[in-house]
């Protein structure tokens, strides 16, 4: 019935608002007209944000540590390790050695050129 980018009138505004609620869109005022606009997708959470949401609260973690010490268990370590395993830290990008040495020779050439000028 409605489309993204469609200009609205006072007659179809309410119906469009209902359509937007069901179709991941919203209405914006642009240049004096009301237009149906698609909602931007939510940004992907980082591994750190995912971990933070999943870890137990600090109070719970301290309680786990206390009872681990009293009972000789390692529930806290297992809990934290499970979250870390579920959302691993991305590995760092490794630049091959050739590229590094090529880059360094470029830098050395640039310095020599600057010194000569």
Backbone as CSV, one residue per row, in Angstrom:
resi,resn,N_x,N_y,N_z,CA_x,CA_y,CA_z,C_x,C_y,C_z
1,UNK,0.823,-1.193,0.000,0.000,0.000,0.000,0.870,1.261,0.000
2,UNK,1.965,1.253,0.779,2.879,2.392,0.837,4.274,1.937,0.411
3,UNK,5.127,2.895,0.083,6.498,2.597,-0.339,7.474,3.561,0.328
4,UNK,8.716,3.102,0.488,9.777,3.972,0.986,9.937,5.113,-0.025
5,UNK,10.034,6.329,0.476,10.184,7.489,-0.388,8.871,8.144,-0.791
6,UNK,7.772,7.509,-0.419,6.462,8.050,-0.799,6.141,9.306,-0.004
7,UNK,5.625,10.304,-0.694,5.198,11.564,-0.078,3.789,11.356,0.469
8,UNK,3.537,11.832,1.681,2.239,11.603,2.326,1.356,12.836,2.259
9,UNK,0.072,12.579,2.369,-0.918,13.649,2.453,-1.566,13.573,3.821
10,UNK,-2.360,14.571,4.182,-3.055,14.531,5.474,-4.048,13.376,5.515
11,UNK,-4.568,12.979,4.355,-5.559,11.890,4.308,-4.941,10.516,4.580
12,UNK,-3.701,10.295,4.124,-3.118,8.958,4.302,-2.035,8.890,5.382
13,UNK,-1.817,9.972,6.123,-0.754,10.020,7.125,-0.942,8.951,8.205
14,UNK,-2.142,8.833,8.752,-2.391,7.871,9.842,-2.198,6.441,9.369
15,UNK,-2.738,6.126,8.193,-2.570,4.770,7.651,-1.094,4.494,7.368
16,UNK,-0.383,5.507,6.906,1.049,5.349,6.633,1.815,5.092,7.923
17,UNK,1.452,5.763,8.999,2.112,5.556,10.291,1.929,4.111,10.757
18,UNK,0.750,3.556,10.568,0.490,2.162,10.938,1.335,1.238,10.064
19,UNK,1.383,1.538,8.753,2.178,0.731,7.821,3.651,0.771,8.216
20,UNK,4.138,1.958,8.566,5.544,2.117,8.958,5.882,1.273,10.184
21,UNK,4.996,1.256,11.153,5.224,0.482,12.381,5.363,-1.008,12.076
22,UNK,4.684,-1.481,11.063,4.725,-2.904,10.705,5.855,-3.229,9.728
23,UNK,6.425,-2.225,9.091,7.368,-2.460,8.006,8.743,-1.824,8.204
24,UNK,9.130,-1.648,9.441,10.465,-1.125,9.771,10.784,0.159,9.006
25,UNK,9.888,1.105,9.100,10.070,2.402,8.457,9.575,3.483,9.412
26,UNK,9.809,4.730,9.054,9.290,5.840,9.844,9.024,7.020,8.914
27,UNK,8.387,8.033,9.453,8.024,9.207,8.661,8.911,10.371,9.081
28,UNK,9.470,11.052,8.085,10.302,12.234,8.340,9.756,13.413,7.560
29,UNK,9.977,14.597,8.113,9.621,15.818,7.399,10.847,16.270,6.629
30,UNK,10.723,16.349,5.304,11.828,16.756,4.441,11.332,17.837,3.492
31,UNK,11.954,18.994,3.532,11.584,20.120,2.663,10.087,20.439,2.748
32,UNK,9.531,20.384,3.939,8.140,20.736,4.150,7.139,19.630,3.856
33,UNK,7.616,18.478,3.374,6.714,17.360,3.067,7.034,16.187,3.991
34,UNK,6.034,15.348,4.243,6.229,14.148,5.051,6.476,12.977,4.109
35,UNK,7.586,12.272,4.348,8.050,11.197,3.473,8.253,9.935,4.313
36,UNK,7.950,8.767,3.720,8.230,7.487,4.375,9.695,7.151,4.126
37,UNK,10.414,6.863,5.217,11.847,6.575,5.161,12.094,5.221,5.824
38,UNK,12.962,4.421,5.228,13.318,3.127,5.824,14.229,3.313,7.015
39,UNK,14.072,2.482,8.011,14.945,2.530,9.188,16.300,1.942,8.842
40,UNK,17.344,2.572,9.308,18.693,2.043,9.115,18.853,0.804,9.989
41,UNK,19.573,-0.194,9.488,19.794,-1.382,10.322,20.634,-1.025,11.544
42,UNK,20.374,-1.713,12.623,21.144,-1.478,13.847,22.594,-1.864,13.603
43,UNK,23.537,-1.084,14.123,24.941,-1.428,13.907,25.292,-2.726,14.626
44,UNK,26.211,-3.479,14.045,26.676,-4.730,14.644,27.451,-4.401,15.923
45,UNK,27.152,-5.137,16.977,27.863,-4.921,18.242,29.275,-5.481,18.138
46,UNK,30.204,-4.856,18.828,31.575,-5.364,18.870,31.621,-6.559,19.823
47,UNK,32.707,-7.318,19.737,32.843,-8.456,20.647,32.815,-7.973,22.096
48,UNK,33.415,-6.802,22.376,33.467,-6.286,23.746,32.071,-5.925,24.242
49,UNK,31.242,-5.342,23.375,29.869,-4.996,23.765,29.041,-6.261,24.004
50,UNK,29.248,-7.276,23.175,28.530,-8.550,23.361,28.939,-9.198,24.679
51,UNK,30.253,-9.188,24.976,30.732,-9.761,26.234,30.142,-9.007,27.427
52,UNK,30.201,-7.670,27.364,29.722,-6.857,28.481,28.259,-7.150,28.783
53,UNK,27.466,-7.371,27.735,26.043,-7.657,27.935,25.817,-9.040,28.551
54,UNK,26.742,-9.943,28.308,26.570,-11.330,28.757,27.194,-11.629,30.117
55,UNK,28.234,-10.882,30.493,28.864,-11.134,31.792,27.858,-10.898,32.920
56,UNK,27.965,-11.678,33.993,27.144,-11.381,35.179,27.551,-10.020,35.745
57,UNK,26.677,-9.428,36.547,26.996,-8.135,37.160,28.231,-8.282,38.042
58,UNK,28.860,-7.156,38.346,30.048,-7.193,39.207,29.714,-7.776,40.573
59,UNK,28.538,-7.459,41.088,28.126,-8.001,42.390,28.050,-9.525,42.323
60,UNK,27.461,-10.037,41.244,27.365,-11.494,41.089,28.757,-12.120,40.925
61,UNK,29.627,-11.445,40.170,30.969,-11.986,39.980,31.757,-12.025,41.291
62,UNK,31.630,-10.972,42.088,32.316,-10.969,43.382,31.776,-12.069,44.289
63,UNK,30.473,-12.283,44.243,29.863,-13.355,45.043,30.383,-14.716,44.577
64,UNK,30.497,-14.889,43.247,31.042,-16.147,42.711,32.463,-16.365,43.211
65,UNK,33.276,-15.295,43.173,34.664,-15.401,43.615,34.742,-15.789,45.093
66,UNK,33.885,-15.171,45.914,33.870,-15.484,47.341,33.558,-16.962,47.551
67,UNK,32.474,-17.439,46.923,32.059,-18.821,47.132,33.043,-19.799,46.492
68,UNK,33.699,-19.399,45.410,34.747,-20.254,44.840,35.875,-20.446,45.843
69,UNK,36.251,-19.365,46.508,37.339,-19.442,47.489,36.923,-20.295,48.697
70,UNK,35.691,-20.095,49.165,35.196,-20.855,50.322,35.067,-22.337,49.996
71,UNK,34.533,-22.635,48.772,34.231,-24.026,48.413,35.323,-24.709,47.589
72,UNK,36.357,-23.963,47.233,37.423,-24.569,46.428,36.966,-24.863,44.996
73,UNK,36.039,-24.084,44.482,35.537,-24.286,43.116,36.100,-23.203,42.195
74,UNK,35.752,-23.275,40.927,36.185,-22.250,39.974,35.036,-21.840,39.042
75,UNK,33.866,-21.651,39.617,32.674,-21.288,38.853,32.858,-19.933,38.167
76,UNK,33.454,-18.969,38.870,33.650,-17.649,38.269,34.527,-17.749,37.020
77,UNK,35.655,-18.448,37.136,36.561,-18.601,35.988,35.855,-19.272,34.817
78,UNK,35.060,-20.305,35.102,34.336,-21.017,34.047,33.294,-20.117,33.386
79,UNK,32.623,-19.294,34.186,31.602,-18.387,33.661,32.223,-17.358,32.727
80,UNK,33.306,-16.739,33.167,33.982,-15.726,32.350,34.575,-16.371,31.096
81,UNK,35.175,-17.538,31.242,35.774,-18.232,30.093,34.715,-18.594,29.049
82,UNK,33.523,-18.987,29.502,32.445,-19.335,28.565,32.024,-18.126,27.732
83,UNK,31.942,-16.956,28.368,31.570,-15.731,27.636,32.678,-15.369,26.650
84,UNK,33.927,-15.465,27.095,35.054,-15.150,26.215,35.101,-16.106,25.024
85,UNK,34.780,-17.375,25.249,34.774,-18.354,24.156,33.612,-18.084,23.192
86,UNK,32.485,-17.653,23.728,31.305,-17.382,22.894,31.543,-16.167,21.994
87,UNK,32.249,-15.159,22.513,32.548,-13.935,21.762,34.059,-13.717,21.760
88,UNK,34.794,-14.444,20.919,36.255,-14.326,20.939,36.734,-12.971,20.437
89,UNK,37.861,-12.566,20.956,38.496,-11.327,20.519,39.013,-11.552,19.100
90,UNK,38.710,-10.622,18.194,39.196,-10.817,16.821,40.719,-10.828,16.791
91,UNK,41.269,-11.661,15.912,42.727,-11.711,15.817,43.218,-10.473,15.089
92,UNK,44.415,-10.062,15.433,44.995,-8.867,14.825,45.457,-9.189,13.414
93,UNK,45.443,-8.195,12.564,45.899,-8.361,11.189,47.418,-8.401,11.195
94,UNK,47.980,-9.406,10.561,49.431,-9.545,10.495,49.866,-9.154,9.086
95,UNK,50.802,-8.242,9.006,51.322,-7.807,7.716,52.522,-8.672,7.378
96,UNK,52.523,-9.283,6.183,53.681,-10.112,5.818,54.971,-9.312,5.876
97,UNK,56.081,-9.973,6.212,57.375,-9.324,6.363,57.814,-8.537,5.141
98,UNK,57.499,-9.051,3.929,57.911,-8.350,2.711,57.282,-6.964,2.655
99,UNK,56.015,-6.888,3.009,55.329,-5.600,2.954,55.923,-4.620,3.951
100,UNK,56.314,-5.125,5.101,56.905,-4.245,6.110,58.229,-3.701,5.590
101,UNK,59.085,-4.596,5.055,60.384,-4.125,4.574,60.211,-3.207,3.370
102,UNK,59.255,-3.483,2.482,58.976,-2.585,1.359,58.574,-1.210,1.869
103,UNK,57.713,-1.214,2.878,57.248,0.036,3.462,58.405,0.808,4.083
104,UNK,59.287,0.113,4.787,60.419,0.769,5.434,61.373,1.366,4.399
105,UNK,61.577,0.668,3.298,62.461,1.223,2.272,61.816,2.454,1.636
106,UNK,60.491,2.458,1.501,59.801,3.645,0.987,60.008,4.830,1.926
107,UNK,59.923,4.573,3.218,60.108,5.626,4.209,61.541,6.153,4.139
108,UNK,62.505,5.249,4.019,63.912,5.653,3.928,64.137,6.490,2.670
109,UNK,63.555,6.073,1.541,63.676,6.834,0.292,63.075,8.225,0.445
110,UNK,61.943,8.316,1.114,61.273,9.598,1.312,62.146,10.516,2.172
111,UNK,62.761,9.964,3.215,63.631,10.778,4.088,64.830,11.299,3.308
112,UNK,65.429,10.453,2.463,66.577,10.888,1.671,66.174,12.008,0.722
113,UNK,65.007,11.865,0.108,64.517,12.884,-0.824,64.303,14.199,-0.105
114,UNK,63.723,14.136,1.104,63.474,15.348,1.888,64.782,16.027,2.273
115,UNK,65.798,15.223,2.633,67.084,15.763,3.051,67.801,16.437,1.880
116,UNK,67.636,15.896,0.691,68.303,16.444,-0.490,67.670,17.760,-0.929
117,UNK,66.405,17.932,-0.635,65.695,19.150,-1.064,66.007,20.294,-0.214
